[in-house]
Short mmCIF file of C-alpha atoms in Angstrom, two decimals:
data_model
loop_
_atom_site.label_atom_id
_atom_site.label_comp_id
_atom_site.label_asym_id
_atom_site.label_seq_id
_atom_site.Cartn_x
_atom_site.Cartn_y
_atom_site.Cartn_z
CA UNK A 26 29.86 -35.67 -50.57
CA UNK A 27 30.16 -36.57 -54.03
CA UNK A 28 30.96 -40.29 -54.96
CA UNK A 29 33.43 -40.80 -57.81
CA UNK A 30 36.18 -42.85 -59.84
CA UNK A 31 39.61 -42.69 -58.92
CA UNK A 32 43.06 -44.50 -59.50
CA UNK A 33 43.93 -45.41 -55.89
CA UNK A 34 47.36 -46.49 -55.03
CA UNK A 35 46.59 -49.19 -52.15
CA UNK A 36 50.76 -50.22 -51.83
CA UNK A 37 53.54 -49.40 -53.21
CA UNK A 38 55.15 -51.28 -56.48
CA UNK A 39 51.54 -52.33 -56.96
CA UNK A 40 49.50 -51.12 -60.26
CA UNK A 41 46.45 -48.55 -59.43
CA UNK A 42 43.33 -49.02 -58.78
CA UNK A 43 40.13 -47.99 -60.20
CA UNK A 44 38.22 -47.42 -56.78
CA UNK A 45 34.58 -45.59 -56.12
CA UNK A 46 35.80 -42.72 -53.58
CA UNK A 47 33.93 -40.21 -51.92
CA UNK A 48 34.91 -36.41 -51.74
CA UNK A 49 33.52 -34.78 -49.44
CA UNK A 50 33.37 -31.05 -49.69
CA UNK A 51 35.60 -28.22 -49.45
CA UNK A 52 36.03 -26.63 -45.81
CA UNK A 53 37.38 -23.16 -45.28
CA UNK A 54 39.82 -21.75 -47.69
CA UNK A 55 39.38 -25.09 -50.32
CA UNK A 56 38.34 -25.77 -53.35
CA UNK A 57 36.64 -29.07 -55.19
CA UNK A 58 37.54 -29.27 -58.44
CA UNK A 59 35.81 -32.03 -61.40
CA UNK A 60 39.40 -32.64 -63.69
CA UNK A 61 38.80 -32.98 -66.86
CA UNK A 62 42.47 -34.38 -68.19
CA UNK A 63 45.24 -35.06 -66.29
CA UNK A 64 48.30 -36.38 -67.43
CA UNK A 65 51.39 -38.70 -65.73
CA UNK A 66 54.53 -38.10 -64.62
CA UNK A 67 58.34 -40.31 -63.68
CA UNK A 68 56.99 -38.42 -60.08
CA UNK A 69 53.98 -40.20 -59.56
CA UNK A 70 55.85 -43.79 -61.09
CA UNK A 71 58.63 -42.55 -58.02
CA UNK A 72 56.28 -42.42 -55.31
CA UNK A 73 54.59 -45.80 -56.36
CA UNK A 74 57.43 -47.32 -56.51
CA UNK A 75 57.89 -47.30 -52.99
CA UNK A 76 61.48 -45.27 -53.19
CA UNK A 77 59.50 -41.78 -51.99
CA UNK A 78 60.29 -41.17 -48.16
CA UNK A 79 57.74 -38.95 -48.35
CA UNK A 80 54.98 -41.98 -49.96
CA UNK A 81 52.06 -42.42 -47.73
CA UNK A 82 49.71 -45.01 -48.47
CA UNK A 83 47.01 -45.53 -49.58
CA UNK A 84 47.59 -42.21 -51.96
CA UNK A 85 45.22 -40.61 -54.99
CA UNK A 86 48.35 -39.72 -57.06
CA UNK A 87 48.41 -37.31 -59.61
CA UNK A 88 50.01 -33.89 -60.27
CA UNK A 89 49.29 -32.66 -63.74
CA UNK A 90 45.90 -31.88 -63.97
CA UNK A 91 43.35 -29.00 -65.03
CA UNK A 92 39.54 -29.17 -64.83
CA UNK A 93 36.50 -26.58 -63.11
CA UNK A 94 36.06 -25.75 -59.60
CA UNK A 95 32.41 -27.46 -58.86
CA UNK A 96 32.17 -25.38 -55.05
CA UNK A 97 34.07 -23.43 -52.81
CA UNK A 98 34.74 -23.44 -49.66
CA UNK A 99 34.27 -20.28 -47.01
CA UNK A 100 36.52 -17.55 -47.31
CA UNK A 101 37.69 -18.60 -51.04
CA UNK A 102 37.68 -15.47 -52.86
CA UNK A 103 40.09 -15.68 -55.77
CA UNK A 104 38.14 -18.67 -57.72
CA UNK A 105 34.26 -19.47 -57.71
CA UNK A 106 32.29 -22.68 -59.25
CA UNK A 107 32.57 -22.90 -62.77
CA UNK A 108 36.12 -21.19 -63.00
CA UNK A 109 38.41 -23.19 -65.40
CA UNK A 110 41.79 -24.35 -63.22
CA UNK A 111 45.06 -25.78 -62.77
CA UNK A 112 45.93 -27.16 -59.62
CA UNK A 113 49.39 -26.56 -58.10
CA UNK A 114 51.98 -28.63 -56.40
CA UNK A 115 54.15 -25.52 -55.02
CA UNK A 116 51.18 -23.43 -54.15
CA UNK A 117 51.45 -19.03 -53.76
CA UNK A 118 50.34 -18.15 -50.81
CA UNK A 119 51.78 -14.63 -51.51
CA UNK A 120 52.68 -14.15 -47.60
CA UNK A 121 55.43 -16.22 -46.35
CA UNK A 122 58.92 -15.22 -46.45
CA UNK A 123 59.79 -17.11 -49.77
CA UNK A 124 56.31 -15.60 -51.54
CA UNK A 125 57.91 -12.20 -50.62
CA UNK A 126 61.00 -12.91 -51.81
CA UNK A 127 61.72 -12.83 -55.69
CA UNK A 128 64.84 -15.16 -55.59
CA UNK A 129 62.34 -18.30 -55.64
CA UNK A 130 58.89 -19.92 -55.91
CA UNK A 131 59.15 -22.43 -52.71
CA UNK A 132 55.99 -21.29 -51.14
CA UNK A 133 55.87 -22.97 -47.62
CA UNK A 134 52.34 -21.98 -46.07
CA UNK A 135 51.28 -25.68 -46.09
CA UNK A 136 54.37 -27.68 -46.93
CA UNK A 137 53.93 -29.56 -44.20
CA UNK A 138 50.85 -30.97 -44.09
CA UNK A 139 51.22 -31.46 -47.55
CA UNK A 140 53.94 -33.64 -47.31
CA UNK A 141 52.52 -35.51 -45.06
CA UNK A 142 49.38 -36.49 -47.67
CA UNK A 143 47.05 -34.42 -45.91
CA UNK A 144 44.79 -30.52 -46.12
CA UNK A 145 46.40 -27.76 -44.17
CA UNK A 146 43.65 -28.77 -41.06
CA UNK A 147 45.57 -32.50 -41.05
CA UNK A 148 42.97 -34.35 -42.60
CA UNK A 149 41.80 -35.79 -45.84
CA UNK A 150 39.08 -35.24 -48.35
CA UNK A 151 39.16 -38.86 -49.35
CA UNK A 152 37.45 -42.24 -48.41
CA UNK A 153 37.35 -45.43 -49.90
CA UNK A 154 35.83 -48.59 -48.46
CA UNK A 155 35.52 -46.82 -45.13
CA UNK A 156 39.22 -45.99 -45.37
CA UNK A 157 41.03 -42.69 -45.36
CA UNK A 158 42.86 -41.70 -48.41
CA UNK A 159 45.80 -39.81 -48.51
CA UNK A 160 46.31 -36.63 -50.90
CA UNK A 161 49.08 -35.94 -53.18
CA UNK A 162 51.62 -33.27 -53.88
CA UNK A 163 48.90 -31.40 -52.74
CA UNK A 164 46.66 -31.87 -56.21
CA UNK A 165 46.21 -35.78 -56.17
CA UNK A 166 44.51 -35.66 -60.08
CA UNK A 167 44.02 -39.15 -60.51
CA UNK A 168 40.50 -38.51 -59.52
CA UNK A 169 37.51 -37.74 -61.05
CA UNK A 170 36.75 -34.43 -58.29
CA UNK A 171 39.77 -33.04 -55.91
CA UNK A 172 39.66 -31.17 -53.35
CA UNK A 173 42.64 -28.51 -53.13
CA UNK A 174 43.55 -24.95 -50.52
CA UNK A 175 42.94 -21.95 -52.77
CA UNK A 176 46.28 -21.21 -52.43
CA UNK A 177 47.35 -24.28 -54.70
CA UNK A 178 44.99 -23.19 -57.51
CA UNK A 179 45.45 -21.04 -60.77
CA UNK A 180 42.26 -19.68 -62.63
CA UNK A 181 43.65 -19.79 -66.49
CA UNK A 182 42.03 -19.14 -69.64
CA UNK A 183 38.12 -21.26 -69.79
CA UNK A 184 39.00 -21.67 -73.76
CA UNK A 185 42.32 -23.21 -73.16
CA UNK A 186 41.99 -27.29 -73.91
CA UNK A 187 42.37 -29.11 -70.84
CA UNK A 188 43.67 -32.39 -72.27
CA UNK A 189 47.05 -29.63 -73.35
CA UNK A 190 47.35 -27.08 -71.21
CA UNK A 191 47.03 -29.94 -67.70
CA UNK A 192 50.90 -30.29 -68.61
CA UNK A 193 51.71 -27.00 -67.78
CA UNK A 194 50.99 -28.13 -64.35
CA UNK A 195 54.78 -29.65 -64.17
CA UNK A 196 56.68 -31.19 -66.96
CA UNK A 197 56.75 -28.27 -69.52
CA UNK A 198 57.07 -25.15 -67.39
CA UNK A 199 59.72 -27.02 -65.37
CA UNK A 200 61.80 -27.60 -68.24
CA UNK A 201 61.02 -24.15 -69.70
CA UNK A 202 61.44 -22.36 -67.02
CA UNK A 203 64.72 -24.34 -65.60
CA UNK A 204 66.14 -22.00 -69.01
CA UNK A 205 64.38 -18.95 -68.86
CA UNK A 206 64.59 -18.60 -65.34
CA UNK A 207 66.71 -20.38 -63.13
CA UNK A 208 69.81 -20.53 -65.63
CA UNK A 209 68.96 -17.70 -67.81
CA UNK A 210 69.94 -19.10 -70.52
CA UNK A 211 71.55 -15.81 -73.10
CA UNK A 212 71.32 -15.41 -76.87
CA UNK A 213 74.56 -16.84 -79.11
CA UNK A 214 74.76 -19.18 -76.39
CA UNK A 215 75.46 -23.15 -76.08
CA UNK A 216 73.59 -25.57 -74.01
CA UNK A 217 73.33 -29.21 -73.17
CA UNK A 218 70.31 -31.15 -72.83
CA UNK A 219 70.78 -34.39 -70.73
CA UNK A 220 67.71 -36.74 -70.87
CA UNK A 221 64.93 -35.94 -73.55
CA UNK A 222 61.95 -36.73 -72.42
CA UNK A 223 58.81 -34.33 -71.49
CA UNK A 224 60.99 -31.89 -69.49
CA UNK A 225 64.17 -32.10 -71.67
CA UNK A 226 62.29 -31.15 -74.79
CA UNK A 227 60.73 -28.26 -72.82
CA UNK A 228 64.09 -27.25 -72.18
CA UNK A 229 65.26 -27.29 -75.43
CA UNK A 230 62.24 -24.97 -76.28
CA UNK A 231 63.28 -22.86 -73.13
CA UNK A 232 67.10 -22.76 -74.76
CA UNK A 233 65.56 -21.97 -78.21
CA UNK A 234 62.95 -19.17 -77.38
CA UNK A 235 66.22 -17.37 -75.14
CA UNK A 236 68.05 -17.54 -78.26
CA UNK A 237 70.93 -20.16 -77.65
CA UNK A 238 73.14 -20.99 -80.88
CA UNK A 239 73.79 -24.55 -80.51
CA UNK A 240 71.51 -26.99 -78.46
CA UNK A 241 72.79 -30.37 -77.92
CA UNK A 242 70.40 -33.10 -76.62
CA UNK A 243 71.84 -35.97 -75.03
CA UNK A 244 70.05 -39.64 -74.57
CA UNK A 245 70.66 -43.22 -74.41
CA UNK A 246 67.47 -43.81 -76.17
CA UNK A 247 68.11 -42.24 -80.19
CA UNK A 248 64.23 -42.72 -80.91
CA UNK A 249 63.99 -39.57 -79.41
CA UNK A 250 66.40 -37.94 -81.13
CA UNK A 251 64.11 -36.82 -83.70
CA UNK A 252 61.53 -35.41 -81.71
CA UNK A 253 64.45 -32.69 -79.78
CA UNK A 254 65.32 -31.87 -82.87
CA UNK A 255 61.49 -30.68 -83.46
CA UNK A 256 61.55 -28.47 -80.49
CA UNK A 257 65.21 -26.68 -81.02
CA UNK A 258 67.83 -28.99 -80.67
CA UNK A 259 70.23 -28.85 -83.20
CA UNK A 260 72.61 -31.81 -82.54
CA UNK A 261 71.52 -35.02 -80.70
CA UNK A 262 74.45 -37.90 -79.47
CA UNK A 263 73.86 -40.59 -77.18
CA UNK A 264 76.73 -41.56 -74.65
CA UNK A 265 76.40 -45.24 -75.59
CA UNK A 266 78.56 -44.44 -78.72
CA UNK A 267 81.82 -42.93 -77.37
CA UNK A 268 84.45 -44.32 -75.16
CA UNK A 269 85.66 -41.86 -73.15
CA UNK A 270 82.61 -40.06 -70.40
CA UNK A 271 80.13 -37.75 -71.81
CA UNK A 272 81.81 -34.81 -70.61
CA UNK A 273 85.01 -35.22 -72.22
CA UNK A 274 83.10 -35.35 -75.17
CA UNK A 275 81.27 -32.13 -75.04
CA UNK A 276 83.90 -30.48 -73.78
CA UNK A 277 85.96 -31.32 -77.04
CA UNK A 278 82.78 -30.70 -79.38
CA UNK A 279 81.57 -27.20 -77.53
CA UNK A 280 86.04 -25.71 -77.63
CA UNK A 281 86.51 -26.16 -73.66
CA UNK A 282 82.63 -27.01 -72.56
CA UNK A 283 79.10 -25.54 -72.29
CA UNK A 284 77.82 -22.46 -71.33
CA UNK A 285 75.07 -24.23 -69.29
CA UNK A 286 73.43 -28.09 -69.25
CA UNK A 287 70.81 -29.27 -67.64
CA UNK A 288 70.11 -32.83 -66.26
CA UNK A 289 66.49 -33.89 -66.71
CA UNK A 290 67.08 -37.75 -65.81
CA UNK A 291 67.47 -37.76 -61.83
CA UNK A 292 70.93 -39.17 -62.05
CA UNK A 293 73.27 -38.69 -59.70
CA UNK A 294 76.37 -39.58 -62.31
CA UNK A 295 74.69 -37.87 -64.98
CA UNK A 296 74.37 -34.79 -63.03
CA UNK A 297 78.10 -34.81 -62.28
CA UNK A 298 78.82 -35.24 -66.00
CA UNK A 299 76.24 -32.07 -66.84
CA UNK A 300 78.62 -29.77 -64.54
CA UNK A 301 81.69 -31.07 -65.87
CA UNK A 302 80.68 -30.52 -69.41
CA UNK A 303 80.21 -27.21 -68.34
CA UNK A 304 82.89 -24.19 -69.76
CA UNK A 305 85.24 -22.89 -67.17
CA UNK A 306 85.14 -19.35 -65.76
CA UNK A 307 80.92 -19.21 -66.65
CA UNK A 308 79.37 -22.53 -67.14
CA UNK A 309 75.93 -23.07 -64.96
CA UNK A 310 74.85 -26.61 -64.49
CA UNK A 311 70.74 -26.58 -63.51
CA UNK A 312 69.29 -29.81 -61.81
CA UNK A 313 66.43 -30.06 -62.91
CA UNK A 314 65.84 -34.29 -62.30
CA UNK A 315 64.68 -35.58 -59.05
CA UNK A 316 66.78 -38.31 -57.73
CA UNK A 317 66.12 -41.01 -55.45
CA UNK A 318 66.11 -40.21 -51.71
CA UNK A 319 69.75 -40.64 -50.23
CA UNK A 320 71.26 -39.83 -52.72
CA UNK A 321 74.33 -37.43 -53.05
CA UNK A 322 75.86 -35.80 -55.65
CA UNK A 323 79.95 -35.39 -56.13
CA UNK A 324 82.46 -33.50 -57.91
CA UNK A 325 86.11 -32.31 -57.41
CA UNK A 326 85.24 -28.94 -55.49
CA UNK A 327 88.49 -27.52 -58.37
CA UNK A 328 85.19 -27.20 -60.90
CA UNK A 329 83.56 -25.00 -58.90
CA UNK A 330 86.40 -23.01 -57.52
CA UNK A 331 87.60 -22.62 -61.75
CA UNK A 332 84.35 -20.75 -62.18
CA UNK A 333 81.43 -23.33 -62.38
CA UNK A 334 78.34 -22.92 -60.92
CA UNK A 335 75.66 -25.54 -60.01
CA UNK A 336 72.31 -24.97 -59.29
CA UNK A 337 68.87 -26.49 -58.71
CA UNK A 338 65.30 -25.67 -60.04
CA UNK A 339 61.53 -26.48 -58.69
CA UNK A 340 58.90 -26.01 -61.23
CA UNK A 341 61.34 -23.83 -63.31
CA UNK A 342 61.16 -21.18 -60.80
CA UNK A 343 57.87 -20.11 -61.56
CA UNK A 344 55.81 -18.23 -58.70
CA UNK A 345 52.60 -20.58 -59.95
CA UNK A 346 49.66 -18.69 -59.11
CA UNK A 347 50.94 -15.64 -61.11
CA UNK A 348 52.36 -17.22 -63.60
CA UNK A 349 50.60 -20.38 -64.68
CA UNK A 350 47.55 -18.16 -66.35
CA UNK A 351 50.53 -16.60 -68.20
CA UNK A 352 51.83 -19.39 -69.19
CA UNK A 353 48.42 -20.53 -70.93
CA UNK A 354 48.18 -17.63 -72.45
CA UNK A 355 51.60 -17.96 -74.11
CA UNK A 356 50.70 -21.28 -75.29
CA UNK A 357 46.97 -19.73 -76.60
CA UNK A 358 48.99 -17.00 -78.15
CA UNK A 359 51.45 -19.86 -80.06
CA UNK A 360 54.75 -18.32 -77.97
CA UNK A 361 55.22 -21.88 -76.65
CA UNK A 362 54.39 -25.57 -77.56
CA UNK A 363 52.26 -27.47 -75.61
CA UNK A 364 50.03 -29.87 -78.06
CA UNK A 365 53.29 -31.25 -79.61
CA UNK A 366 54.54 -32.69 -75.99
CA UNK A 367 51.27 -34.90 -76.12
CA UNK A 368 52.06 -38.90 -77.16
CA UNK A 369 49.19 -40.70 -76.22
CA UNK A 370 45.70 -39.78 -75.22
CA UNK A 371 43.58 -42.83 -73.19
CA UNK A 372 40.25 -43.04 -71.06
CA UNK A 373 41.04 -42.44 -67.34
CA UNK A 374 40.39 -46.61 -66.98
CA UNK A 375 43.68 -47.25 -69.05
CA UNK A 376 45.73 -45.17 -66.15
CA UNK A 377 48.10 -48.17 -65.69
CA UNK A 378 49.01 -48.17 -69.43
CA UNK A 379 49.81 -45.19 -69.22
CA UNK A 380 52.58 -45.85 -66.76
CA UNK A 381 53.72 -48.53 -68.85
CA UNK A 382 53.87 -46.09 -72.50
CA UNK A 383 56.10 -43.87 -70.00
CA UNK A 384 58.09 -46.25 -68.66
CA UNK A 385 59.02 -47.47 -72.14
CA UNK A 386 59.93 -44.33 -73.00
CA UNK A 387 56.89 -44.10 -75.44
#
């Protein structure tokens, strides 16, 4: 067992806590992992917050992480100690139906369990103060040393930095790949950006690399504006300064609408503005946001019958134990950007500022 810090989440809507925990070692088909960086995500703030049906509590949060697998447990054969990492939320187990099938990434060997904060065997690698721990997404990264199933683990590149490339464990290869591969975003084309924050501006770089013309970001907050503009985007309006809804707008800047938007906010009204901004006859409208649980989407069913489509994205569509390592090695090889997604860098003790610099839209 090794004894370690960790940010424990003891309630919801409560800030974290830095906790000694022990981890006790991997069993069968796991691996321990020491994470070196790990960053934050609106996912972790949404399961803290309470609004998460899936929250259990007390939880080791975390999702975004990368570090070196410290021991293995029997059976592992694709990683051994020392191996530089990435953990994964949507694991590859490479045998289920939705492994075999090449339409999508949804993995659902240990779903499950994992939803339930637990290891595929239904119990947890964490203690603190004589008190279970839950896991998290699978991953939970706010801890010093996690235990994850090999399945949920990608060996990358040991020279990639750690502190950069732990993003690619959601936020940019959502985004990018919620252009490159769920909407398929084509060359000459236009696209709309709704929400620019970590996975809008990977979007925008997904939209740019597929060659789209025109790449309009759209935010409330026009700090931001500047940054998009960085990554690809090469007009930037925020809704706050027009009277009539966002899509009417677009639709009379883009000649009749969009060739595909995205919605990177979790807002059910700004998700039914991204389809409707969409062109008729071809427009694709990609979810990409998370929004809270009971919520529903609408729309008159006439924009989908006039040719719209609308569709939905989980880690961009990525199958993550194959493609992850790529992924690093694109951003190694200076195909993508990862460094300039990067605000703030703090000790693992300033966790809850971090939370707040996000919140704030810093």
């Amino acid at each position: 067992v090794i004894k370690c810090k960790a940010a424990v989440a003891w309630e919801a809507g409560k800030p974290l806590s830095l906790e000694e925990v022990d981890v006790a070692p991997p069993k069968a088909h796991e691996v321990r992992i020491k994470i070196v960086a790990t960053a934050v995500c609106h996912t972790d703030a949404y399961t803290l917050s309470g609004a998460d049906p899936e929250g259990c509590f007390p939880v080791i949060l975390g999702h975004e992480g990368a570090g070196i697998v410290e021991s293995v447990g029997e059976g592992v054969t694709k990683v051994k100690p020392g191996d530089t990492v990435i953990p994964l939320y949507i694991p590859q187990c490479g045998e289920c139906k939705f492994c075999k099938n090449p339409k999508t990434n949804l993995c659902q060997k240990i779903r499950i369990t994992q939803g339930k904060g637990l290891m595929p065997d239904g119990t947890s690698r964490f203690t603190c103060k004589g008190k279970q721990i839950y896991h998290f997404m699978g991953t939970s990264t706010f801890s010093e040393y996690t235990v994850v199933a090999d399945i949920s683990v990608a060996k990358i590149d040991a020279a990639a930095p750690l502190d950069k490339v732990c993003l690619l464990g959601c936020g940019i290869s959502t985004g990018y790949g919620a252009a490159v591969n769920t909407a398929k975003v084509e060359p000459g084309s236009t696209c709309a950006v709704f929400g620019l924050g970590g996975v809008g501006l990977a979007v925008i770089m997904g939209c740019k690399t597929a060659g789209a013309a025109r790449i309009i970001g759209i935010d409330l907050n026009k700090d931001k504006f500047a940054k998009a503009k960085e990554f690809g985007a090469t007009e930037c309006i925020s809704p706050q300064d027009f009277k009539k809804p966002i899509q009417e707008v677009l639709v009379e800047m883009t000649d009749g609408g969009v060739d595909y938007s995205f919605e990177c906010i979790g807002n059910v009204g700004v998700m039914r503005a991204a389809l409707e901004a969409c062109h008729k006859g071809w427009g694709v409208s990609v979810i990409v946001g998370v929004a809270a649980a009971g919520q529903e989407i609408s729309t008159r069913p006439f924009q989908l019958v006039t040719g719209r489509t609308w569709k939905g994205t989980a880690f961009g569509g990525w199958k993550s134990v194959d493609s992850v390592p790529k992924l690093v090695t694109d951003y190694m090889s200076k195909k993508i950007k990862v460094d300039e997604f990067v605000t703030h860098a703090l000790p693992f003790d300033k966790i809850n500022e971090a939370f707040e610099l996000m919140h704030t839209g810093k």
